[in-house]
Structures are given as C-alpha cells and as structure tokens.
Short mmCIF file of C-alpha atoms in Angstrom, two decimals:
data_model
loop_
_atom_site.label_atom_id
_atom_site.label_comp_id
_atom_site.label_asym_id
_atom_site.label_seq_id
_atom_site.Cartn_x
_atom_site.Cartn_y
_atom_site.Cartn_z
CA UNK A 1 -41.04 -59.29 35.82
CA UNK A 2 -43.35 -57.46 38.51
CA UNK A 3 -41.00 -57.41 41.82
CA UNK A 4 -41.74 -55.66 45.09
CA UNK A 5 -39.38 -55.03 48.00
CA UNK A 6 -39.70 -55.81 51.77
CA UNK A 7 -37.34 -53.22 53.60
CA UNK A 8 -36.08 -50.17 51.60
CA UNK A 9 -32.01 -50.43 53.07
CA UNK A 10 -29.40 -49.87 51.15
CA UNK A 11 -29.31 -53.00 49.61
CA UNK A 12 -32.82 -53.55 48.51
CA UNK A 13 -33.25 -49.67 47.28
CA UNK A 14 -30.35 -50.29 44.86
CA UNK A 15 -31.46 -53.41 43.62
CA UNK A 16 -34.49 -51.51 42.77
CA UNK A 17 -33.30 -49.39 40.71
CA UNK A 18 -30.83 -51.22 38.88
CA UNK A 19 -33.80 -53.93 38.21
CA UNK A 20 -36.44 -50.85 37.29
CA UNK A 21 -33.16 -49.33 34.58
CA UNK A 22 -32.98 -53.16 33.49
CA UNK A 23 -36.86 -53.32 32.51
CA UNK A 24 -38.54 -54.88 35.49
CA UNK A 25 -40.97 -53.28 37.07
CA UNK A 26 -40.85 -52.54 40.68
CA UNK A 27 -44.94 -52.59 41.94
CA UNK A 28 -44.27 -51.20 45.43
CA UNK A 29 -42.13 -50.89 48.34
CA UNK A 30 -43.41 -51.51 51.97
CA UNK A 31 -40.50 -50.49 55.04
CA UNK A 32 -41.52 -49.56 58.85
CA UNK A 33 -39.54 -46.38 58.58
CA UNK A 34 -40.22 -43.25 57.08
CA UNK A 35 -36.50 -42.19 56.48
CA UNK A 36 -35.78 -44.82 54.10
CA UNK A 37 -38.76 -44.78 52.36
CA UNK A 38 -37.54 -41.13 52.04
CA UNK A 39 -34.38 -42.25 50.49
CA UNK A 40 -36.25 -44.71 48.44
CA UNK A 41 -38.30 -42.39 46.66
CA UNK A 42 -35.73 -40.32 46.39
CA UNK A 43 -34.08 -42.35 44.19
CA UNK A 44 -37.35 -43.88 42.37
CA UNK A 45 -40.84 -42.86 42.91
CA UNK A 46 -42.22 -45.89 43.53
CA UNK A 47 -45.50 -45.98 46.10
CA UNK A 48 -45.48 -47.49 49.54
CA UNK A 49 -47.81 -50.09 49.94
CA UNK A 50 -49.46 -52.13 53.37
CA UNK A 51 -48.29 -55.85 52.26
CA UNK A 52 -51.99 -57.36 51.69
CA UNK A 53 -51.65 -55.04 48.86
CA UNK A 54 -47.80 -55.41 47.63
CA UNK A 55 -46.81 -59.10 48.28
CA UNK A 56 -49.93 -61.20 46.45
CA UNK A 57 -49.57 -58.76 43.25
CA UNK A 58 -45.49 -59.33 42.63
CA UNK A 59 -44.51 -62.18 40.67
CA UNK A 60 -40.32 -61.79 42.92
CA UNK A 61 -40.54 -60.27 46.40
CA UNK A 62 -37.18 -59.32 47.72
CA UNK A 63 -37.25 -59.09 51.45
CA UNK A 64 -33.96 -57.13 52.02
CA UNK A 65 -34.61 -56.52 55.94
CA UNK A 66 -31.66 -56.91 58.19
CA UNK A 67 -30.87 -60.69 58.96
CA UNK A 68 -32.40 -61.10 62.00
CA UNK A 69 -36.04 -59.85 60.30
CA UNK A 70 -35.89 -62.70 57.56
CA UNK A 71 -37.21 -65.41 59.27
CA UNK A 72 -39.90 -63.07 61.09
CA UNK A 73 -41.12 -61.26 57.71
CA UNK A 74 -41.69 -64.62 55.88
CA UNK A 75 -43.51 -66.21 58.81
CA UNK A 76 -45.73 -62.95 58.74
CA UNK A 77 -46.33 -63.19 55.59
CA UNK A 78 -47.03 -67.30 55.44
CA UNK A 79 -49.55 -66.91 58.46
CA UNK A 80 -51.53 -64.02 56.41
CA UNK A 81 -51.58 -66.73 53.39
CA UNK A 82 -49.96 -63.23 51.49
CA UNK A 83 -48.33 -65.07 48.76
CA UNK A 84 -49.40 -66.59 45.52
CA UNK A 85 -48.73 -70.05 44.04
CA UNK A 86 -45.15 -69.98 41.87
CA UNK A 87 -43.91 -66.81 43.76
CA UNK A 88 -40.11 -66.47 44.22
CA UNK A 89 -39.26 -65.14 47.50
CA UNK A 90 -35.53 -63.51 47.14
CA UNK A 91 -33.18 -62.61 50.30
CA UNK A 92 -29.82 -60.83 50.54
CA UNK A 93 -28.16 -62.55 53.45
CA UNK A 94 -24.84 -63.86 52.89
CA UNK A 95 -25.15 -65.72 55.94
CA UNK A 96 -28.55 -67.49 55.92
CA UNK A 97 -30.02 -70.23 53.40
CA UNK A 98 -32.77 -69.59 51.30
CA UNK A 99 -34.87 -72.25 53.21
CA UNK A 100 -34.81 -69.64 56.00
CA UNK A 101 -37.86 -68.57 54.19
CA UNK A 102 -39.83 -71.41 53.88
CA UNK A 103 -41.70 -71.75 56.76
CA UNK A 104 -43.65 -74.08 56.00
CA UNK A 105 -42.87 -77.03 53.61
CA UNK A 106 -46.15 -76.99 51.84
CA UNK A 107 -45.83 -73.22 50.70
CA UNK A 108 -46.13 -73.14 46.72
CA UNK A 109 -43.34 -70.95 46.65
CA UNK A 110 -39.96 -70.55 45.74
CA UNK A 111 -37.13 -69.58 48.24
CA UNK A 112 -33.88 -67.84 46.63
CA UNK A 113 -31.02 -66.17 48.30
CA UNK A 114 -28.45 -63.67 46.15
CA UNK A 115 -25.46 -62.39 47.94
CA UNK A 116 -23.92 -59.73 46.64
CA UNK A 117 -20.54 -60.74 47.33
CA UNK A 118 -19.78 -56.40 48.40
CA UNK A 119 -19.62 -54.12 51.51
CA UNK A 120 -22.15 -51.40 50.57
CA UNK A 121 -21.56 -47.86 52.72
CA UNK A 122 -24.54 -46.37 50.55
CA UNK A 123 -27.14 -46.31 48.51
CA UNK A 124 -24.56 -44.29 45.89
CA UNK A 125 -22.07 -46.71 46.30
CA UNK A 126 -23.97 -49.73 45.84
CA UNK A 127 -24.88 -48.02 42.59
CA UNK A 128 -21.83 -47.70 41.17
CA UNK A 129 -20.45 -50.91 42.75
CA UNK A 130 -23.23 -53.47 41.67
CA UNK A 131 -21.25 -53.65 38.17
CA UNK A 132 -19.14 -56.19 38.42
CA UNK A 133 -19.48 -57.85 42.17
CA UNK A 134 -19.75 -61.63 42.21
CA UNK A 135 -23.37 -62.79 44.16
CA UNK A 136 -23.48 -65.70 46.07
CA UNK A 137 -26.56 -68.22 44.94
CA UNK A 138 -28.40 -70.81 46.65
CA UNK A 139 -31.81 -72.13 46.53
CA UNK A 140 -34.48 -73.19 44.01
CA UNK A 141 -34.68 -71.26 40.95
CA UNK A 142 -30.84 -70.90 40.55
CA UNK A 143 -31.62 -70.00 36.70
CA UNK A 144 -33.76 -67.25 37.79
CA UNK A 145 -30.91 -66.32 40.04
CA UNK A 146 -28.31 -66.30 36.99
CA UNK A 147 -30.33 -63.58 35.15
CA UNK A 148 -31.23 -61.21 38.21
CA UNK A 149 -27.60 -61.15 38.55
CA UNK A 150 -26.54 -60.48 35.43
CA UNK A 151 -29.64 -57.75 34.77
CA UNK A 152 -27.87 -56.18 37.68
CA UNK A 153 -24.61 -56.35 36.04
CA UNK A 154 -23.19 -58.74 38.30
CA UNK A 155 -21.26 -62.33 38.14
CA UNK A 156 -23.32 -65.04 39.29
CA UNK A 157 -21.87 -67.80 41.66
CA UNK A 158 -23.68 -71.28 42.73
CA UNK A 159 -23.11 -71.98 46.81
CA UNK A 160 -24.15 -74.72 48.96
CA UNK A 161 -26.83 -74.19 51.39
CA UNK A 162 -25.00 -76.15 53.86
CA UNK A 163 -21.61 -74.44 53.20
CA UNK A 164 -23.00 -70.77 53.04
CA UNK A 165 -21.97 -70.18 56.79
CA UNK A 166 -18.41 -70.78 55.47
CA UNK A 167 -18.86 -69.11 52.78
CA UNK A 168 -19.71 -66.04 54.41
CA UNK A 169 -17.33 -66.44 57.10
CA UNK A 170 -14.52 -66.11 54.09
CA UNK A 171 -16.50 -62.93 53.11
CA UNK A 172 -16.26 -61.22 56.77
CA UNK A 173 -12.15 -62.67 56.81
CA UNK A 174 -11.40 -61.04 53.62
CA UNK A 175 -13.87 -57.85 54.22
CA UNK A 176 -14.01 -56.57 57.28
CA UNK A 177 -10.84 -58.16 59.26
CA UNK A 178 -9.26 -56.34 56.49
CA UNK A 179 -10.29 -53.17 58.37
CA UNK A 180 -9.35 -54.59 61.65
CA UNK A 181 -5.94 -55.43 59.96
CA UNK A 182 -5.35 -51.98 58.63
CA UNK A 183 -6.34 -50.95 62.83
CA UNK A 184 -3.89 -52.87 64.46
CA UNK A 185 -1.01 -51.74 61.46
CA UNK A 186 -2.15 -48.14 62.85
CA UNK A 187 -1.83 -48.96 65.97
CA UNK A 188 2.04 -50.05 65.47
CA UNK A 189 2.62 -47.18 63.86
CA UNK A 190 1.13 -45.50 66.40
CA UNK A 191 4.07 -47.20 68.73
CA UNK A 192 6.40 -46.01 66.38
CA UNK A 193 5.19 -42.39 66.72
CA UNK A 194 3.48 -41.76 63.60
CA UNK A 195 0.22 -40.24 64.15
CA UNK A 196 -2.93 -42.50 63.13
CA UNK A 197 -4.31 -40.10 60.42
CA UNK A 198 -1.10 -39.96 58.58
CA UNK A 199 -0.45 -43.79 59.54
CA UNK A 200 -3.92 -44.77 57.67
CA UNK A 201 -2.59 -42.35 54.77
CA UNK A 202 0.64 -44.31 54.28
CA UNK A 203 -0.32 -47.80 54.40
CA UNK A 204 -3.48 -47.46 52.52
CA UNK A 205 -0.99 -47.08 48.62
CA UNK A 206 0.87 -50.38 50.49
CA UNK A 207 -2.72 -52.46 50.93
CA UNK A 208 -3.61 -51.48 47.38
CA UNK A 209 -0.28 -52.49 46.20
CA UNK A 210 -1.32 -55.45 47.86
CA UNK A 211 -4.39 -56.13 46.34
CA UNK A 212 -3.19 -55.20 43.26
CA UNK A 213 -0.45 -58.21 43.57
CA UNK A 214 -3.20 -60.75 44.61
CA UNK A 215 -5.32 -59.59 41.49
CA UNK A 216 -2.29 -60.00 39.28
CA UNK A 217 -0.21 -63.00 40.62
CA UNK A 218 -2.16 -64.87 42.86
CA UNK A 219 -2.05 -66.79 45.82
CA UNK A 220 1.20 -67.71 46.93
CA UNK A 221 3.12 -65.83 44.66
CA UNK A 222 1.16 -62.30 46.16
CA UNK A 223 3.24 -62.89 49.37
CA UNK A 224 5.83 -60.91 49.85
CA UNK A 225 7.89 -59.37 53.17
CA UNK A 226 10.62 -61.12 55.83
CA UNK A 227 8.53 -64.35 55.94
CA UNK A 228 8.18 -64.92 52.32
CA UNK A 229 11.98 -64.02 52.47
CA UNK A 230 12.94 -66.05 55.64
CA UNK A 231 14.28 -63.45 57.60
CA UNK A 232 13.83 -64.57 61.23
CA UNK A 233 16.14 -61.93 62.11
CA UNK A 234 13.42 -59.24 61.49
CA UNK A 235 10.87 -61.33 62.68
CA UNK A 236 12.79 -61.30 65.74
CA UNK A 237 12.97 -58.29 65.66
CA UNK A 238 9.38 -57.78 65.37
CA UNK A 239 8.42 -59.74 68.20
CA UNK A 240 10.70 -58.04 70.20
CA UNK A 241 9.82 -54.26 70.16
CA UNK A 242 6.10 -55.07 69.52
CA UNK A 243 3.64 -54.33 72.51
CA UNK A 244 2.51 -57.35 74.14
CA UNK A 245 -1.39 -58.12 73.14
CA UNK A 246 -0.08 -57.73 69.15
CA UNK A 247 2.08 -61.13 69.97
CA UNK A 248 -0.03 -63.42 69.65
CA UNK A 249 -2.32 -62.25 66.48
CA UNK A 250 1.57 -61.65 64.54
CA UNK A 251 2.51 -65.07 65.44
CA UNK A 252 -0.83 -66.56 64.17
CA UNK A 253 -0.88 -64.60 60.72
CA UNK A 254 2.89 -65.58 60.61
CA UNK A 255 2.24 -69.06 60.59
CA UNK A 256 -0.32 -68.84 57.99
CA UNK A 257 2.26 -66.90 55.97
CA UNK A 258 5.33 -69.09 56.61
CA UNK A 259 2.53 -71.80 54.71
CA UNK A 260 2.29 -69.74 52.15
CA UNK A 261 5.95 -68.56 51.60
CA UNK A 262 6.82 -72.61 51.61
CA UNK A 263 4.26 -72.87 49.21
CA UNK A 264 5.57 -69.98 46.74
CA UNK A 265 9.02 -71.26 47.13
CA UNK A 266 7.74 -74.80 45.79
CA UNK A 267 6.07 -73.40 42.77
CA UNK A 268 9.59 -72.05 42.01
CA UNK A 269 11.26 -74.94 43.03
CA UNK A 270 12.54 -73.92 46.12
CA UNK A 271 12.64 -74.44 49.82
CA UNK A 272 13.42 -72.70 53.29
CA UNK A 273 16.75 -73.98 54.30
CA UNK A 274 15.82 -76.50 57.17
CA UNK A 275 17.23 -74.10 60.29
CA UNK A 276 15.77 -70.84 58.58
CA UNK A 277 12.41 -73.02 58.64
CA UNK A 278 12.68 -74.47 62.09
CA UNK A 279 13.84 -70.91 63.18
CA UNK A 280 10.66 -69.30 62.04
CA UNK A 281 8.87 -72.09 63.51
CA UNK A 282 10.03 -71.59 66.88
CA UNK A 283 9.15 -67.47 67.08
CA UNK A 284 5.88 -67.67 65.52
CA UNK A 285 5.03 -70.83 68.03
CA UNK A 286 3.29 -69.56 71.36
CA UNK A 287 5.49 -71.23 73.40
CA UNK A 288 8.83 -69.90 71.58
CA UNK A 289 8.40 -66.44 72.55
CA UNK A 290 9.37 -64.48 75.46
CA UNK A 291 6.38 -62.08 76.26
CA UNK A 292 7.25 -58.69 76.19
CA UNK A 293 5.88 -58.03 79.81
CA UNK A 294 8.08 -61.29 81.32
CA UNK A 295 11.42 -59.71 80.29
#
C-alpha cells in the first residue's frame, strides 16, 4: 500500500513509521511547518511534497491535521479534483465522522476515520504506545480499517458515526478528567498541608492501584472507599472540612459512586441498610448540605 500523510503531528508521524516498519510505503509527507517536517524526517526520511504531487499518487492519504483543519484540507483538496477514483481518505479524530471528509457526495472516494483510542505526549511515546491501544472505526472500508490497525499493532473497534460524539466524550471522561481528578485530590491535600509536588507523588501508587483494580475486577467490584462501605460518617466528615467550590463536584461523583456501591453489593447479594442508604442520599443531595461558607 502507497500512503501519504497530510500534517506531520505527532499522530500522523508515528503512524508513518509504524506503517513504513510494517511494509507500506509512505510516498511523501506535505505539513505547513518546517519544525515538524523536521521531526518527521528525523524519524524517517521521507520527502516533502506540494499536494498536486503527493495526494493523486497515494493509494491511503491520512490527513492527521488538528480537528478543526479536516473539513478545510478535504474541501481543498476536492475543489483541486486532487484525488483519484477508489482512494481511501483516513482521519484521526476521535470526535468527527468520517463523512466529515466527503465533501461532496459524488467523490469516488472512500472516507475512513481510526481513533487511536490513546493520549499521545510525543512522537516517542506514541511509538512505544501504538502496541496495544484499541482504535475507534467508522466509515466505509471498515475491513481496510481492521488491518491498518492491526499492521500498527493495535485492537480494532467498530463505532457508530452517529454515536462517535459519545464515544469520544467517554474518551475525554476517562482521559483527561482523570488529570483534572488527580488536580482537585492535590488541591485537598493542599488544604491539608501537604505540598502539591509531594501530594501528586503520593496519590499517583493510589490511582494506579486503582487502575490496576478496574483492570482486574471490574466495574462495580473496582469500587472501593467510605461509599462503597456506607460510611456517611466520613462522608460527613468530608463535606464538612472540605472548602466550599469542592462541594458540589464530591457530591456529584458521590452519587455516581453510591450507584455503583449498590450495584457491587447486589452482585454479592447485598444491600445498604435502608437509613445508611437514605443517609448517604441526603449529604450527597445539593439541597442536604450546609455550605461551608453559610455556617
């Protein structure tokens, strides 16, 4: 397969050279900026080429611009007539469907999208990470899909078009509020005293402790902690000493854990007692606690 790429980031410069190391060949690279093309060749030297050269001799272009560049790119490229009957046009963005690059219906083309299901902080790290991530697939030519994936060493998944926007929005939940989750755990810590270097230093062996529970057991049964318990005297206690502007986000990622400590204690065949239940209930419910400015 003769591939060429449309925007030498991260993403697109690993895919590159996983695809060249997996026997495709890789015809050119065209990107507005000379840094990553830098870092491109850097990695393979491939030639830069204007696209009335790169896009009608590529049998797979992958246009791995930033999102917002997708739709411009392939309408570019459809009102130059650069494309060739049976071409597969490939993008990256978890986000947007494949049809994203069909601009118009007539164009003999096919429109793919492949999501590498991964937060990527480099070109290195893509590397070593494209191994074993799950990719997100939607749009014609899901076969085609299948093997790009697995040349790449990665586990291919099927996606609606219409769902991807949910799908995605799971991705960001489970990716990067994970960050924002580790923040505000600093941040009480923080309120404790404990300085935020050393507070990201002693909760990140907890979150992989985590993680490594989810991977094992599963959801419910990963849950663990007061809720999962049904200590609403801690919880209490929580909500009590916490600074008021956490409030709110505890009580709204307690009630989503007090559904998932009911359901854990059903797959053993247990319950909350009924007061224990309505307790927790009434402190994780906006209108059942005090705010800490108001007492």
């Amino acid at each position: 397969m003769k591939f060429g790429i449309i925007g030498a980031g991260i993403v697109g410069t690993a895919l590159a050279v996983r695809l060249e190391e997996a026997g495709h060949e890789c015809i050119g690279v065209h990107t507005r900026s000379r840094l990553s093309y830098e870092r491109f060749q850097s990695y393979l030297k491939i030639q830069h080429l204007p696209l009335t050269e790169l896009v009608p001799a590529a049998d797979i272009l992958f246009i791995t611009t930033q999102d917002g560049m997708i739709r411009t790119v392939a309408e570019s490229l459809s009102t130059k007539a650069l494309l060739k009957p049976g071409q597969v046009w490939i993008h990256c963005s978890g986000s947007l469907p494949s049809d994203i690059l069909r601009v118009k219906d007539s164009l003999p083309i096919h429109c793919l999208s492949l999501h590498p299901l991964q937060a990527f902080a480099s070109v290195e790290e893509a590397l070593i990470l494209l191994a074993g991530t799950h990719f997100g697939i939607e749009g014609d030519g899901e076969e085609l899909g299948d093997e790009i994936v697995k040349d790449l060493g990665g586990i291919p998944h099927h996606i609606l078009a219409a769902k991807k926007t949910l799908y995605h929005a799971g991705a960001v939940v489970a990716s990067n509020y994970l960050v924002v989750l580790a923040s505000l755990a600093v941040e009480l810590f923080a309120e404790a005293g404990i300085q935020a270097e050393e507070a990201l230093s002693s909760l990140l062996p907890l979150m992989r402790g985590t993680l490594y529970n989810l991977e094992q057991a599963g959801i419910p049964q990963a849950l663990t902690g007061p809720i999962a318990r049904g200590d609403a005297q801690v919880v209490q206690g929580h909500l009590d000493h916490m600074p008021s502007n956490l409030v709110s986000i505890y009580q709204d990622l307690g009630l989503k854990a007090l559904e998932l400590g009911e359901n854990k204690k059903a797959q053993q065949g247990f319950s909350y007692p009924q007061e224990t239940l309505n307790l927790l209930k009434s402190l994780l419910g906006k209108s059942g606690v005090v705010d800490r400015d108001e007492r």
